[in-house]
Structure formats: C-alpha cells, structure tokens
mmCIF file of C-alpha atoms in Angstrom:
data_model
loop_
_atom_site.group_PDB
_atom_site.id
_atom_site.type_symbol
_atom_site.label_atom_id
_atom_site.label_comp_id
_atom_site.label_asym_id
_atom_site.label_seq_id
_atom_site.Cartn_x
_atom_site.Cartn_y
_atom_site.Cartn_z
ATOM 1 C CA UNK A 1 105.076 77.605 81.443
ATOM 2 C CA UNK A 2 106.246 80.898 82.752
ATOM 3 C CA UNK A 3 109.198 82.731 82.827
ATOM 4 C CA UNK A 4 112.140 81.753 84.612
ATOM 5 C CA UNK A 5 111.906 85.189 86.452
ATOM 6 C CA UNK A 6 108.537 85.040 87.081
ATOM 7 C CA UNK A 7 108.610 81.964 88.180
ATOM 8 C CA UNK A 8 111.486 82.373 90.570
ATOM 9 C CA UNK A 9 109.166 85.277 92.491
ATOM 10 C CA UNK A 10 106.119 82.715 92.678
ATOM 11 C CA UNK A 11 108.551 79.954 94.317
ATOM 12 C CA UNK A 12 109.701 82.614 96.550
ATOM 13 C CA UNK A 13 106.314 84.000 97.543
ATOM 14 C CA UNK A 14 104.908 79.683 98.381
ATOM 15 C CA UNK A 15 108.015 79.709 100.331
ATOM 16 C CA UNK A 16 106.981 82.937 102.161
ATOM 17 C CA UNK A 17 103.600 81.407 102.610
ATOM 18 C CA UNK A 18 104.081 78.195 105.070
ATOM 19 C CA UNK A 19 106.876 76.353 106.974
ATOM 20 C CA UNK A 20 107.480 73.398 104.684
ATOM 21 C CA UNK A 21 106.947 73.235 101.502
ATOM 22 C CA UNK A 22 106.952 69.321 99.533
ATOM 23 C CA UNK A 23 108.779 69.304 96.469
ATOM 24 C CA UNK A 24 105.750 67.430 94.718
ATOM 25 C CA UNK A 25 103.471 70.013 95.668
ATOM 26 C CA UNK A 26 105.405 72.651 95.070
ATOM 27 C CA UNK A 27 105.719 70.922 91.573
ATOM 28 C CA UNK A 28 102.387 71.042 91.250
ATOM 29 C CA UNK A 29 101.377 74.424 92.775
ATOM 30 C CA UNK A 30 104.000 75.928 89.685
ATOM 31 C CA UNK A 31 102.850 73.446 87.151
ATOM 32 C CA UNK A 32 106.661 72.106 86.343
ATOM 33 C CA UNK A 33 108.535 69.389 87.091
ATOM 34 C CA UNK A 34 110.406 68.320 90.689
ATOM 35 C CA UNK A 35 113.984 69.045 88.583
ATOM 36 C CA UNK A 36 112.837 71.887 87.535
ATOM 37 C CA UNK A 37 111.938 73.354 91.389
ATOM 38 C CA UNK A 38 115.252 71.976 92.388
ATOM 39 C CA UNK A 39 117.077 74.508 89.694
ATOM 40 C CA UNK A 40 114.894 77.390 90.852
ATOM 41 C CA UNK A 41 115.310 77.117 94.441
ATOM 42 C CA UNK A 42 119.103 76.594 93.841
ATOM 43 C CA UNK A 43 119.302 79.888 91.811
ATOM 44 C CA UNK A 44 117.492 81.462 95.133
ATOM 45 C CA UNK A 45 119.865 80.352 97.176
ATOM 46 C CA UNK A 46 122.192 81.985 94.947
ATOM 47 C CA UNK A 47 120.333 85.380 95.234
ATOM 48 C CA UNK A 48 121.099 84.841 99.580
ATOM 49 C CA UNK A 49 118.007 82.897 100.392
ATOM 50 C CA UNK A 50 118.799 79.968 102.847
ATOM 51 C CA UNK A 51 116.292 77.878 101.569
ATOM 52 C CA UNK A 52 116.939 74.358 103.665
ATOM 53 C CA UNK A 53 116.328 71.145 102.230
ATOM 54 C CA UNK A 54 113.744 69.074 104.963
ATOM 55 C CA UNK A 55 114.440 65.265 104.889
ATOM 56 C CA UNK A 56 111.212 63.024 104.603
ATOM 57 C CA UNK A 57 109.180 60.948 102.203
ATOM 58 C CA UNK A 58 108.828 63.458 99.376
ATOM 59 C CA UNK A 59 111.341 65.460 100.563
ATOM 60 C CA UNK A 60 110.631 69.272 100.916
ATOM 61 C CA UNK A 61 111.984 73.190 101.517
ATOM 62 C CA UNK A 62 112.447 75.581 104.270
ATOM 63 C CA UNK A 63 112.893 79.262 103.833
ATOM 64 C CA UNK A 64 114.939 79.379 107.016
ATOM 65 C CA UNK A 65 116.561 82.874 108.590
ATOM 66 C CA UNK A 66 119.686 83.842 107.327
ATOM 67 C CA UNK A 67 123.252 85.944 108.320
ATOM 68 C CA UNK A 68 122.123 88.531 105.810
ATOM 69 C CA UNK A 69 118.308 90.203 104.509
ATOM 70 C CA UNK A 70 118.111 89.175 101.265
ATOM 71 C CA UNK A 71 115.632 90.630 98.984
ATOM 72 C CA UNK A 72 112.407 90.464 99.738
ATOM 73 C CA UNK A 73 108.566 89.922 98.195
ATOM 74 C CA UNK A 74 105.642 91.346 99.457
ATOM 75 C CA UNK A 75 102.158 91.364 97.758
ATOM 76 C CA UNK A 76 99.946 94.500 98.178
ATOM 77 C CA UNK A 77 98.304 93.796 101.212
ATOM 78 C CA UNK A 78 101.395 92.881 103.058
ATOM 79 C CA UNK A 79 102.835 96.045 101.230
ATOM 80 C CA UNK A 80 100.185 98.655 102.555
ATOM 81 C CA UNK A 81 100.628 96.951 105.863
ATOM 82 C CA UNK A 82 104.195 97.236 106.007
ATOM 83 C CA UNK A 83 103.640 100.838 105.073
ATOM 84 C CA UNK A 84 101.374 101.086 107.693
ATOM 85 C CA UNK A 85 103.594 99.986 110.747
ATOM 86 C CA UNK A 86 106.638 102.099 109.504
ATOM 87 C CA UNK A 87 104.588 105.219 109.654
ATOM 88 C CA UNK A 88 103.299 104.238 113.430
ATOM 89 C CA UNK A 89 106.775 103.475 114.103
ATOM 90 C CA UNK A 90 108.673 106.787 112.253
ATOM 91 C CA UNK A 91 106.301 109.032 114.337
ATOM 92 C CA UNK A 92 105.632 107.245 117.741
ATOM 93 C CA UNK A 93 109.175 105.813 118.486
ATOM 94 C CA UNK A 94 112.189 106.998 120.107
ATOM 95 C CA UNK A 95 114.696 108.742 118.177
ATOM 96 C CA UNK A 96 116.762 105.947 116.910
ATOM 97 C CA UNK A 97 113.902 103.760 115.934
ATOM 98 C CA UNK A 98 112.147 106.286 114.796
ATOM 99 C CA UNK A 99 115.016 106.861 112.301
ATOM 100 C CA UNK A 100 115.543 103.575 111.119
ATOM 101 C CA UNK A 101 111.986 103.158 110.743
ATOM 102 C CA UNK A 102 111.986 106.421 108.652
ATOM 103 C CA UNK A 103 114.898 105.092 106.267
ATOM 104 C CA UNK A 104 113.121 101.728 106.080
ATOM 105 C CA UNK A 105 109.802 103.560 104.960
ATOM 106 C CA UNK A 106 111.880 105.360 102.251
ATOM 107 C CA UNK A 107 113.509 102.617 101.216
ATOM 108 C CA UNK A 108 110.758 100.221 100.499
ATOM 109 C CA UNK A 109 108.844 103.294 98.493
ATOM 110 C CA UNK A 110 111.720 103.846 96.111
ATOM 111 C CA UNK A 111 110.805 100.076 95.073
ATOM 112 C CA UNK A 112 107.254 100.129 95.160
ATOM 113 C CA UNK A 113 106.181 99.584 91.745
ATOM 114 C CA UNK A 114 103.669 102.484 90.087
ATOM 115 C CA UNK A 115 100.250 101.267 90.831
ATOM 116 C CA UNK A 116 101.191 100.748 94.743
ATOM 117 C CA UNK A 117 103.450 104.138 95.309
ATOM 118 C CA UNK A 118 100.416 106.690 93.840
ATOM 119 C CA UNK A 119 98.731 104.970 97.168
ATOM 120 C CA UNK A 120 100.954 104.729 99.578
ATOM 121 C CA UNK A 121 102.286 108.659 98.714
ATOM 122 C CA UNK A 122 99.100 109.716 100.254
ATOM 123 C CA UNK A 123 99.257 107.385 103.313
ATOM 124 C CA UNK A 124 99.691 110.032 106.389
ATOM 125 C CA UNK A 125 99.250 108.587 110.048
ATOM 126 C CA UNK A 126 99.865 109.629 113.784
ATOM 127 C CA UNK A 127 100.447 107.775 115.845
ATOM 128 C CA UNK A 128 99.374 109.140 119.607
ATOM 129 C CA UNK A 129 101.059 107.055 122.039
ATOM 130 C CA UNK A 130 99.109 104.833 124.952
ATOM 131 C CA UNK A 131 99.381 100.952 125.945
ATOM 132 C CA UNK A 132 96.175 99.786 124.138
ATOM 133 C CA UNK A 133 93.753 98.167 126.555
ATOM 134 C CA UNK A 134 91.899 96.270 124.122
ATOM 135 C CA UNK A 135 91.390 94.604 120.599
ATOM 136 C CA UNK A 136 92.220 96.512 117.922
ATOM 137 C CA UNK A 137 88.529 97.065 115.991
ATOM 138 C CA UNK A 138 89.023 95.546 112.035
ATOM 139 C CA UNK A 139 89.906 98.608 109.459
ATOM 140 C CA UNK A 140 89.886 97.285 105.930
ATOM 141 C CA UNK A 141 93.182 98.668 104.699
ATOM 142 C CA UNK A 142 91.424 100.108 101.517
ATOM 143 C CA UNK A 143 89.640 102.875 104.100
ATOM 144 C CA UNK A 144 92.424 104.166 105.520
ATOM 145 C CA UNK A 145 94.296 104.582 102.009
ATOM 146 C CA UNK A 146 91.143 106.412 101.150
ATOM 147 C CA UNK A 147 90.967 108.894 104.401
ATOM 148 C CA UNK A 148 94.657 109.237 104.424
ATOM 149 C CA UNK A 149 94.575 110.428 100.444
ATOM 150 C CA UNK A 150 91.499 112.639 101.480
ATOM 151 C CA UNK A 151 93.960 114.223 104.050
ATOM 152 C CA UNK A 152 97.153 114.371 102.247
ATOM 153 C CA UNK A 153 95.182 116.326 98.671
ATOM 154 C CA UNK A 154 93.419 118.197 101.575
ATOM 155 C CA UNK A 155 90.319 117.708 99.769
ATOM 156 C CA UNK A 156 86.558 116.707 101.301
ATOM 157 C CA UNK A 157 85.938 113.573 102.424
ATOM 158 C CA UNK A 158 82.287 112.158 101.836
ATOM 159 C CA UNK A 159 81.264 109.018 104.019
ATOM 160 C CA UNK A 160 78.635 107.056 105.786
ATOM 161 C CA UNK A 161 79.247 107.012 109.447
ATOM 162 C CA UNK A 162 77.811 104.354 111.835
ATOM 163 C CA UNK A 163 74.247 103.046 110.643
ATOM 164 C CA UNK A 164 73.454 103.046 106.394
ATOM 165 C CA UNK A 165 70.318 104.895 107.422
ATOM 166 C CA UNK A 166 72.313 107.615 108.769
ATOM 167 C CA UNK A 167 72.569 110.549 106.559
ATOM 168 C CA UNK A 168 75.939 111.254 105.096
ATOM 169 C CA UNK A 169 78.861 113.470 106.572
ATOM 170 C CA UNK A 170 80.709 115.933 104.987
ATOM 171 C CA UNK A 171 84.418 116.600 106.660
ATOM 172 C CA UNK A 172 87.786 118.221 106.056
ATOM 173 C CA UNK A 173 90.107 115.685 107.016
ATOM 174 C CA UNK A 174 92.231 116.836 109.104
ATOM 175 C CA UNK A 175 94.487 113.596 110.975
ATOM 176 C CA UNK A 176 94.330 109.991 110.847
ATOM 177 C CA UNK A 177 95.521 108.783 114.165
ATOM 178 C CA UNK A 178 95.629 105.170 116.482
ATOM 179 C CA UNK A 179 94.586 105.396 120.276
ATOM 180 C CA UNK A 180 94.049 102.490 122.554
ATOM 181 C CA UNK A 181 93.670 100.016 119.745
ATOM 182 C CA UNK A 182 91.844 101.901 117.598
ATOM 183 C CA UNK A 183 92.091 104.103 114.153
ATOM 184 C CA UNK A 184 90.366 107.364 114.258
ATOM 185 C CA UNK A 185 90.138 110.378 112.080
ATOM 186 C CA UNK A 186 90.112 113.885 113.302
ATOM 187 C CA UNK A 187 88.464 116.179 110.785
ATOM 188 C CA UNK A 188 86.104 119.699 110.677
ATOM 189 C CA UNK A 189 82.543 118.350 110.618
ATOM 190 C CA UNK A 190 81.061 120.762 108.133
ATOM 191 C CA UNK A 191 77.447 119.721 108.698
ATOM 192 C CA UNK A 192 78.220 120.642 112.389
ATOM 193 C CA UNK A 193 80.624 123.729 112.389
ATOM 194 C CA UNK A 194 82.681 121.935 114.918
ATOM 195 C CA UNK A 195 85.850 119.412 115.363
ATOM 196 C CA UNK A 196 84.655 115.858 115.704
ATOM 197 C CA UNK A 197 87.015 112.579 116.181
ATOM 198 C CA UNK A 198 85.231 109.334 113.903
ATOM 199 C CA UNK A 199 86.615 106.059 114.602
ATOM 200 C CA UNK A 200 87.365 104.710 111.286
ATOM 201 C CA UNK A 201 85.792 101.211 111.305
ATOM 202 C CA UNK A 202 82.863 102.738 111.283
ATOM 203 C CA UNK A 203 83.539 104.826 108.326
ATOM 204 C CA UNK A 204 82.286 104.193 104.637
ATOM 205 C CA UNK A 205 83.625 106.418 102.636
ATOM 206 C CA UNK A 206 81.717 107.812 99.282
ATOM 207 C CA UNK A 207 83.357 108.740 95.864
ATOM 208 C CA UNK A 208 84.398 110.775 94.442
ATOM 209 C CA UNK A 209 86.076 112.727 97.426
ATOM 210 C CA UNK A 210 84.493 116.814 97.792
ATOM 211 C CA UNK A 211 86.452 119.817 97.101
ATOM 212 C CA UNK A 212 89.707 121.096 98.251
ATOM 213 C CA UNK A 213 90.213 123.451 101.298
ATOM 214 C CA UNK A 214 92.577 124.991 103.380
ATOM 215 C CA UNK A 215 93.521 123.130 106.605
ATOM 216 C CA UNK A 216 92.132 124.980 109.654
ATOM 217 C CA UNK A 217 94.517 125.096 112.976
ATOM 218 C CA UNK A 218 94.172 122.489 115.056
ATOM 219 C CA UNK A 219 92.766 124.014 118.733
ATOM 220 C CA UNK A 220 95.874 123.673 120.843
ATOM 221 C CA UNK A 221 98.241 123.551 117.590
ATOM 222 C CA UNK A 222 99.269 119.931 118.683
ATOM 223 C CA UNK A 223 97.647 117.184 117.008
ATOM 224 C CA UNK A 224 98.523 114.774 120.195
ATOM 225 C CA UNK A 225 97.971 117.136 122.959
ATOM 226 C CA UNK A 226 94.367 117.571 120.916
ATOM 227 C CA UNK A 227 93.503 113.682 121.050
ATOM 228 C CA UNK A 228 94.249 113.518 124.234
ATOM 229 C CA UNK A 229 92.165 116.175 125.734
ATOM 230 C CA UNK A 230 89.479 114.622 123.821
ATOM 231 C CA UNK A 231 89.492 111.171 124.715
ATOM 232 C CA UNK A 232 90.018 112.481 128.831
ATOM 233 C CA UNK A 233 86.696 114.782 128.176
ATOM 234 C CA UNK A 234 88.463 118.173 128.722
ATOM 235 C CA UNK A 235 86.841 120.811 126.252
ATOM 236 C CA UNK A 236 89.525 122.963 126.017
ATOM 237 C CA UNK A 237 91.763 120.423 123.940
ATOM 238 C CA UNK A 238 94.669 121.342 126.728
ATOM 239 C CA UNK A 239 95.350 117.860 127.686
ATOM 240 C CA UNK A 240 94.006 118.470 131.222
ATOM 241 C CA UNK A 241 91.278 116.315 132.833
ATOM 242 C CA UNK A 242 88.296 118.592 133.960
ATOM 243 C CA UNK A 243 88.356 117.065 137.680
ATOM 244 C CA UNK A 244 91.367 116.898 139.525
ATOM 245 C CA UNK A 245 92.118 116.544 142.769
ATOM 246 C CA UNK A 246 95.292 114.975 144.990
ATOM 247 C CA UNK A 247 94.976 112.535 147.917
ATOM 248 C CA UNK A 248 96.831 110.630 150.430
ATOM 249 C CA UNK A 249 96.581 106.776 150.196
ATOM 250 C CA UNK A 250 97.949 104.709 153.118
ATOM 251 C CA UNK A 251 99.443 102.232 150.064
ATOM 252 C CA UNK A 252 103.180 101.909 149.212
ATOM 253 C CA UNK A 253 104.238 104.300 145.832
ATOM 254 C CA UNK A 254 105.428 101.234 144.187
ATOM 255 C CA UNK A 255 102.744 99.311 143.950
ATOM 256 C CA UNK A 256 99.840 102.482 143.113
ATOM 257 C CA UNK A 257 102.731 103.354 140.523
ATOM 258 C CA UNK A 258 101.343 99.484 139.136
ATOM 259 C CA UNK A 259 97.837 100.975 138.423
ATOM 260 C CA UNK A 260 98.091 103.656 138.011
ATOM 261 C CA UNK A 261 98.368 105.311 133.901
ATOM 262 C CA UNK A 262 98.343 109.100 133.901
ATOM 263 C CA UNK A 263 98.278 109.903 137.460
ATOM 264 C CA UNK A 264 101.250 111.292 139.383
ATOM 265 C CA UNK A 265 102.511 109.062 142.619
ATOM 266 C CA UNK A 266 104.918 110.703 144.872
ATOM 267 C CA UNK A 267 105.797 108.931 148.288
ATOM 268 C CA UNK A 268 104.873 110.356 151.391
ATOM 269 C CA UNK A 269 106.546 108.172 153.907
ATOM 270 C CA UNK A 270 107.043 104.362 154.539
ATOM 271 C CA UNK A 271 104.153 102.831 152.962
ATOM 272 C CA UNK A 272 101.893 105.912 152.475
ATOM 273 C CA UNK A 273 102.210 108.348 148.892
ATOM 274 C CA UNK A 274 100.857 110.693 147.434
ATOM 275 C CA UNK A 275 98.025 110.382 144.816
ATOM 276 C CA UNK A 276 97.466 113.475 141.777
ATOM 277 C CA UNK A 277 95.019 111.639 139.476
ATOM 278 C CA UNK A 278 92.245 112.989 136.926
ATOM 279 C CA UNK A 279 88.821 112.172 135.331
ATOM 280 C CA UNK A 280 86.191 113.461 133.617
ATOM 281 C CA UNK A 281 83.848 113.704 136.711
ATOM 282 C CA UNK A 282 84.017 114.708 140.392
ATOM 283 C CA UNK A 283 82.045 111.011 141.348
ATOM 284 C CA UNK A 284 84.510 109.277 138.613
ATOM 285 C CA UNK A 285 87.740 110.357 140.196
ATOM 286 C CA UNK A 286 86.662 109.251 143.727
ATOM 287 C CA UNK A 287 85.913 105.934 142.510
ATOM 288 C CA UNK A 288 89.147 105.791 140.718
ATOM 289 C CA UNK A 289 90.596 106.305 144.465
ATOM 290 C CA UNK A 290 88.634 104.069 145.765
ATOM 291 C CA UNK A 291 89.577 101.192 144.026
ATOM 292 C CA UNK A 292 92.648 101.148 145.753
ATOM 293 C CA UNK A 293 91.992 99.488 149.097
ATOM 294 C CA UNK A 294 93.621 101.914 151.325
ATOM 295 C CA UNK A 295 92.997 104.421 153.996
ATOM 296 C CA UNK A 296 92.378 107.685 152.043
ATOM 297 C CA UNK A 297 92.876 111.103 152.613
ATOM 298 C CA UNK A 298 91.358 114.087 150.576
ATOM 299 C CA UNK A 299 94.206 116.982 150.121
ATOM 300 C CA UNK A 300 92.253 118.684 147.726
ATOM 301 C CA UNK A 301 89.596 120.174 146.670
ATOM 302 C CA UNK A 302 86.724 120.345 148.467
ATOM 303 C CA UNK A 303 84.655 118.927 145.620
ATOM 304 C CA UNK A 304 86.576 116.036 145.907
ATOM 305 C CA UNK A 305 85.821 115.262 149.554
ATOM 306 C CA UNK A 306 82.174 116.235 148.511
ATOM 307 C CA UNK A 307 82.158 113.352 145.904
ATOM 308 C CA UNK A 308 83.557 110.666 148.672
ATOM 309 C CA UNK A 309 80.408 111.665 150.952
ATOM 310 C CA UNK A 310 77.949 111.191 147.840
ATOM 311 C CA UNK A 311 79.360 107.660 146.885
ATOM 312 C CA UNK A 312 79.458 106.833 150.836
ATOM 313 C CA UNK A 313 75.605 107.760 151.111
ATOM 314 C CA UNK A 314 75.083 106.259 147.748
ATOM 315 C CA UNK A 315 76.580 103.199 148.686
ATOM 316 C CA UNK A 316 75.236 102.843 152.152
ATOM 317 C CA UNK A 317 71.839 102.725 150.620
ATOM 318 C CA UNK A 318 73.052 100.083 148.231
ATOM 319 C CA UNK A 319 74.179 97.999 151.144
ATOM 320 C CA UNK A 320 71.025 98.591 153.334
ATOM 321 C CA UNK A 321 68.765 97.298 149.959
ATOM 322 C CA UNK A 322 71.109 94.518 149.578
ATOM 323 C CA UNK A 323 70.766 93.498 153.615
ATOM 324 C CA UNK A 324 66.705 93.831 153.269
#
C-alpha cells in the first residue's frame, strides 16, 4: 500500500478526472479497502477539498466547488498548458487581468517541481490580440517548449518545416506568438537572410540547438506592429495595408460596423456611413466593399474606382457566359 501522502494525491487526482466516482471503483483503482477510501476522503475534506457523498447502490464521491480555493494538483501536461494560458493572459489582457495572471503565474512557478520549473522558466510567449476566425491548429506542447527555450536561450533553432523531404531550416528565434487561432515563430532565417514567420504546427525541432546569437532588432521595433503588418500583407511592417480606400455606403453605420474587423466606420447621415478599409490588393478591397448590399460612392483614391470598373467588367462577362 502506498504511503498516506502519495495515496491522498492519487485519490485527489482521480477525483479531479471525472464527475462521480463509486467508492468501490476508487478502492479498486488505488488497491486499498473501501474503509481506507472513506478515511482518505475525510482527510482531504479536512484539507479544504469539498468532496460530496453521492447516493446510489454503491455510494460514491464527487469533488464539488467550494467557497474557498483549496490546494490544487496538476500533472505535467496540465502544468504546461496552464503556464501557456497564463502567459497569454498576462501579455494580452487588460491591466487588471494581466496583473492577476502574472501573479498567478509567479505562484505556480514557485511550487513547481524542479524538473518542470526548468522547462517552464524558458517558456516565453507573446499574444497578438485578434479574435480567432478558425479552429486552433494542434501543436505539440513539447514543440512550443523547445521553441520558447531557444528564444529564451538565444540559440539558433534547427528544424524541419512542412514536408519531411524539405531541407532543414536554421533560424534565430525572436518571438513565439499566437494569431488567429494559430501559433507562429517569428525568426531571422539564416539561410535566406531575412525575417520569416513559421507556423509552429509545421515545425519539427531538431536537437541540439545551434550556437548562441545576439538578437537582431525586429523591423518596426514592436512585435505586435510587425506581425499585424505581415499578416495584412504590408511590406514595410508598419501595420498599414498596401491598398487603402474610402467609400460612402447607403447603409447604417451600426450595421456595417458589425461586419468590419479592421476598417473605420463613421456616420455620414441617416442610413449612410463612411467606410475606410484596407486590403492586400485594389481588387480585393473593391470586393470587400461590394459584399455590403448597398449603393457605393467612392471617395478615393482613383485606384479603387478603377478596381470597381475592373470587377464590374469581369462580373458582366461571367454573367453573360452563365446566361449563354
């Protein structure tokens, strides 16, 4: 029979794993008697865990919510996941939540076993806030830890990217970020001599890491500005779209604002609004505006007017072929 302390931790871990546990099943899983289960449950209750008795043929137990937070037990994977979540909250939330997340993260680090603490201390994540529009791509937690450790240690990261037959990559890792439901590595690609953005779910890390390096200055100096610029297609990493225009729509501003993520919507009279929007090309910008079922008046620039004319001609040809 395991020692009392180890047995209590095992019992607590089981109670956290599912809603209800029959007493006989707990006794079987822990290889102890039902009487010992009852005694251990009483010990956990004395420690502050609200364990309720469940009525039934065999009886049972349920770990319920209490009025105070008792000591918690996490396995290694849970500890890593919790650390990642708290780091994201600490870097992307408002002042109050960010401060609380940072304090919670510090508390967890203090009680981590040494084998986990050394791994988690190297975990550095930056969250660039944006509502996710797609499900998160699954990423192995060990991959995130390995990338973050290389960022923290300032060591060249060696990895395979994409297909297994592609040549290995070498990069100076700068930031590990989340964007639109996915994890990305921002790094200086040594083979291409330029900044690159790599999807973490496509990375297979090679060991050991390469030599240490002196971090380069990220274009724009701010990782959020740089990332937004890259994902919007801006070549200068300024965060501005390469194509930006303004139109008047015969539609209420409140309605247009519901479906505009990055644009600026202003009132322009009863049931009219002024919309300033950007995109990676003039044709894409015209198409983005045309999705609103309303009359459109182009304020500028001329390139946007030309893009509407180009799309109108294309749509007319498409309609004519469809009729024929």
